[in-house]
PDB file of C-alpha atoms in Angstrom:
ATOM      1  CA  UNK A   6       0.000   0.000   0.000  1.00 75.00           C
ATOM      2  CA  UNK A   7       2.793   2.421   0.818  1.00 79.00           C
ATOM      3  CA  UNK A   8       4.283   2.231  -2.682  1.00 84.00           C
ATOM      4  CA  UNK A   9       0.836   2.780  -4.181  1.00 87.00           C
ATOM      5  CA  UNK A  10       0.302   5.841  -1.966  1.00 89.00           C
ATOM      6  CA  UNK A  11       3.719   7.168  -2.981  1.00 88.00           C
ATOM      7  CA  UNK A  12       2.837   6.695  -6.661  1.00 90.00           C
ATOM      8  CA  UNK A  13      -0.333   8.736  -6.103  1.00 93.00           C
ATOM      9  CA  UNK A  14       1.674  11.392  -4.315  1.00 94.00           C
ATOM     10  CA  UNK A  15       4.093  11.560  -7.239  1.00 94.00           C
ATOM     11  CA  UNK A  16       1.203  12.031  -9.697  1.00 95.00           C
ATOM     12  CA  UNK A  17      -0.275  14.778  -7.547  1.00 97.00           C
ATOM     13  CA  UNK A  18       3.048  16.568  -7.062  1.00 96.00           C
ATOM     14  CA  UNK A  19       3.825  16.444 -10.774  1.00 96.00           C
ATOM     15  CA  UNK A  20       0.326  17.690 -11.556  1.00 98.00           C
ATOM     16  CA  UNK A  21       0.666  20.575  -9.112  1.00 98.00           C
ATOM     17  CA  UNK A  22       4.013  21.793 -10.456  1.00 98.00           C
ATOM     18  CA  UNK A  23       2.876  21.498 -14.100  1.00 98.00           C
ATOM     19  CA  UNK A  24      -0.669  22.768 -13.448  1.00 98.00           C
ATOM     20  CA  UNK A  25      -2.041  19.521 -14.900  1.00 98.00           C
ATOM     21  CA  UNK A  26      -5.437  19.213 -13.231  1.00 98.00           C
ATOM     22  CA  UNK A  27      -6.199  15.850 -14.881  1.00 98.00           C
ATOM     23  CA  UNK A  28      -3.066  14.376 -13.321  1.00 97.00           C
ATOM     24  CA  UNK A  29      -3.892  15.888  -9.927  1.00 98.00           C
ATOM     25  CA  UNK A  30      -7.390  14.424 -10.177  1.00 98.00           C
ATOM     26  CA  UNK A  31      -6.105  10.947 -11.153  1.00 96.00           C
ATOM     27  CA  UNK A  32      -3.649  10.911  -8.255  1.00 96.00           C
ATOM     28  CA  UNK A  33      -6.306  12.100  -5.812  1.00 97.00           C
ATOM     29  CA  UNK A  34      -8.952   9.597  -6.925  1.00 95.00           C
ATOM     30  CA  UNK A  35      -6.401   6.769  -6.848  1.00 94.00           C
ATOM     31  CA  UNK A  36      -5.416   7.820  -3.320  1.00 93.00           C
ATOM     32  CA  UNK A  37      -9.057   7.903  -2.280  1.00 92.00           C
ATOM     33  CA  UNK A  38      -9.486   4.348  -3.609  1.00 90.00           C
ATOM     34  CA  UNK A  39      -6.478   3.205  -1.588  1.00 88.00           C
ATOM     35  CA  UNK A  40      -7.996   4.785   1.524  1.00 85.00           C
ATOM     36  CA  UNK A  41     -11.028   2.555   0.997  1.00 83.00           C
ATOM     37  CA  UNK A  42      -8.914  -0.602   0.640  1.00 77.00           C
ATOM     38  CA  UNK A  43      -9.959  -3.303   3.088  1.00 63.00           C
ATOM     39  CA  UNK A  44      -6.355  -4.392   3.717  1.00 61.00           C
ATOM     40  CA  UNK A  45      -5.570  -0.933   5.081  1.00 62.00           C
ATOM     41  CA  UNK A  46      -8.748  -0.822   7.170  1.00 58.00           C
ATOM     42  CA  UNK A  47      -7.777  -4.012   8.991  1.00 54.00           C
ATOM     43  CA  UNK A  48      -6.027  -2.178  11.839  1.00 66.00           C
ATOM     44  CA  UNK A  49      -8.465  -1.549  14.722  1.00 76.00           C
ATOM     45  CA  UNK A  50      -6.668   1.332  16.471  1.00 81.00           C
ATOM     46  CA  UNK A  51      -9.023   4.373  16.613  1.00 86.00           C
ATOM     47  CA  UNK A  52      -6.274   6.981  16.097  1.00 88.00           C
ATOM     48  CA  UNK A  53      -4.957   5.071  13.090  1.00 84.00           C
ATOM     49  CA  UNK A  54      -8.533   4.896  11.759  1.00 84.00           C
ATOM     50  CA  UNK A  55      -8.868   8.669  12.238  1.00 89.00           C
ATOM     51  CA  UNK A  56      -5.736   9.300  10.152  1.00 88.00           C
ATOM     52  CA  UNK A  57      -7.042   6.985   7.410  1.00 88.00           C
ATOM     53  CA  UNK A  58     -10.410   8.798   7.387  1.00 89.00           C
ATOM     54  CA  UNK A  59      -8.737  12.204   7.330  1.00 93.00           C
ATOM     55  CA  UNK A  60      -6.532  11.199   4.397  1.00 92.00           C
ATOM     56  CA  UNK A  61      -9.598   9.961   2.496  1.00 92.00           C
ATOM     57  CA  UNK A  62     -11.359  13.307   3.087  1.00 95.00           C
ATOM     58  CA  UNK A  63      -8.305  15.234   1.911  1.00 96.00           C
ATOM     59  CA  UNK A  64      -7.994  13.071  -1.215  1.00 96.00           C
ATOM     60  CA  UNK A  65     -11.656  13.730  -2.030  1.00 96.00           C
ATOM     61  CA  UNK A  66     -11.215  17.466  -1.457  1.00 98.00           C
ATOM     62  CA  UNK A  67      -8.098  17.435  -3.623  1.00 98.00           C
ATOM     63  CA  UNK A  68     -10.029  15.744  -6.448  1.00 98.00           C
ATOM     64  CA  UNK A  69     -12.746  18.406  -6.126  1.00 98.00           C
ATOM     65  CA  UNK A  70     -10.168  21.210  -6.261  1.00 98.00           C
ATOM     66  CA  UNK A  71      -8.688  19.636  -9.411  1.00 98.00           C
ATOM     67  CA  UNK A  72     -12.151  19.448 -11.011  1.00 98.00           C
ATOM     68  CA  UNK A  73     -12.631  23.136 -10.215  1.00 98.00           C
ATOM     69  CA  UNK A  74      -9.135  23.893 -11.572  1.00 98.00           C
ATOM     70  CA  UNK A  75      -8.299  25.569  -8.266  1.00 98.00           C
ATOM     71  CA  UNK A  76      -4.515  25.283  -8.019  1.00 98.00           C
ATOM     72  CA  UNK A  77      -4.246  27.093  -4.673  1.00 98.00           C
ATOM     73  CA  UNK A  78      -6.988  24.931  -3.156  1.00 98.00           C
ATOM     74  CA  UNK A  79      -5.409  21.766  -4.557  1.00 98.00           C
ATOM     75  CA  UNK A  80      -2.013  22.760  -3.201  1.00 98.00           C
ATOM     76  CA  UNK A  81      -3.449  23.488   0.244  1.00 97.00           C
ATOM     77  CA  UNK A  82      -5.364  20.185   0.275  1.00 97.00           C
ATOM     78  CA  UNK A  83      -2.246  18.286  -0.768  1.00 97.00           C
ATOM     79  CA  UNK A  84      -0.142  19.934   1.953  1.00 97.00           C
ATOM     80  CA  UNK A  85      -2.818  19.008   4.497  1.00 96.00           C
ATOM     81  CA  UNK A  86      -2.779  15.400   3.256  1.00 95.00           C
ATOM     82  CA  UNK A  87       1.021  15.295   3.628  1.00 94.00           C
ATOM     83  CA  UNK A  88       0.664  16.540   7.189  1.00 95.00           C
ATOM     84  CA  UNK A  89      -1.856  13.751   7.828  1.00 93.00           C
ATOM     85  CA  UNK A  90       0.598  11.186   6.416  1.00 90.00           C
ATOM     86  CA  UNK A  91       3.431  12.456   8.591  1.00 90.00           C
ATOM     87  CA  UNK A  92       1.258  12.430  11.721  1.00 91.00           C
ATOM     88  CA  UNK A  93       0.066   8.896  10.981  1.00 88.00           C
ATOM     89  CA  UNK A  94       3.596   7.594  10.397  1.00 87.00           C
ATOM     90  CA  UNK A  95       4.734   9.309  13.589  1.00 88.00           C
ATOM     91  CA  UNK A  96       1.900   7.622  15.485  1.00 87.00           C
ATOM     92  CA  UNK A  97       2.616   4.212  13.947  1.00 82.00           C
ATOM     93  CA  UNK A  98       6.312   4.514  14.729  1.00 82.00           C
ATOM     94  CA  UNK A  99       6.184   6.101  18.193  1.00 84.00           C
ATOM     95  CA  UNK A 100       2.917   4.843  19.700  1.00 85.00           C
ATOM     96  CA  UNK A 101       2.175   1.579  17.936  1.00 80.00           C
ATOM     97  CA  UNK A 102       5.933   0.829  17.965  1.00 74.00           C
ATOM     98  CA  UNK A 103       6.120  -0.171  14.330  1.00 68.00           C
ATOM     99  CA  UNK A 104       9.861   0.124  13.884  1.00 53.00           C
ATOM    100  CA  UNK A 105      10.946  -2.213  11.106  1.00 52.00           C
ATOM    101  CA  UNK A 106       8.267  -3.625   8.809  1.00 49.00           C
ATOM    102  CA  UNK A 107      10.723  -6.093   7.311  1.00 49.00           C
ATOM    103  CA  UNK A 108      10.785  -8.023  10.598  1.00 51.00           C
ATOM    104  CA  UNK A 109       7.024  -7.979  11.158  1.00 45.00           C
ATOM    105  CA  UNK A 110       4.271  -9.092   8.791  1.00 51.00           C
ATOM    106  CA  UNK A 111       2.336  -5.794   8.642  1.00 47.00           C
ATOM    107  CA  UNK A 112       1.492  -5.968   4.930  1.00 53.00           C
ATOM    108  CA  UNK A 113       2.986  -2.491   4.504  1.00 54.00           C
ATOM    109  CA  UNK A 114       5.632  -1.978   1.837  1.00 54.00           C
ATOM    110  CA  UNK A 115       8.629  -0.065   3.226  1.00 55.00           C
ATOM    111  CA  UNK A 116       9.756   3.101   1.452  1.00 55.00           C
ATOM    112  CA  UNK A 117      12.833   2.372  -0.726  1.00 56.00           C
ATOM    113  CA  UNK A 118      16.020   3.830   0.748  1.00 60.00           C
ATOM    114  CA  UNK A 119      17.532   4.868  -2.601  1.00 53.00           C
TER     115      UNK A 119
END
């Protein structure tokens, strides 16, 4: 899931810097679909669930901003979604003590180091 979310993020970022609203919309709708994935929803922690819900809302808002061709709104929504991602990863690392996915079967793909 992590690699898929990163691919969406790349589409959105590229769309924002090139003012390509179709690309922003594709990345946002793909991200929204990932947020609805049952494999990601498997974790029962309420704070984790809140972050997942918040990211879904931001992805939907980002798609709407792209449809409206509102670059400032899309940029703001994307920055908010990044903040949500960072907060969720911080929570997973520091509170849920997810340190090294390669040693635990979490079904989360680690971010490549290079």
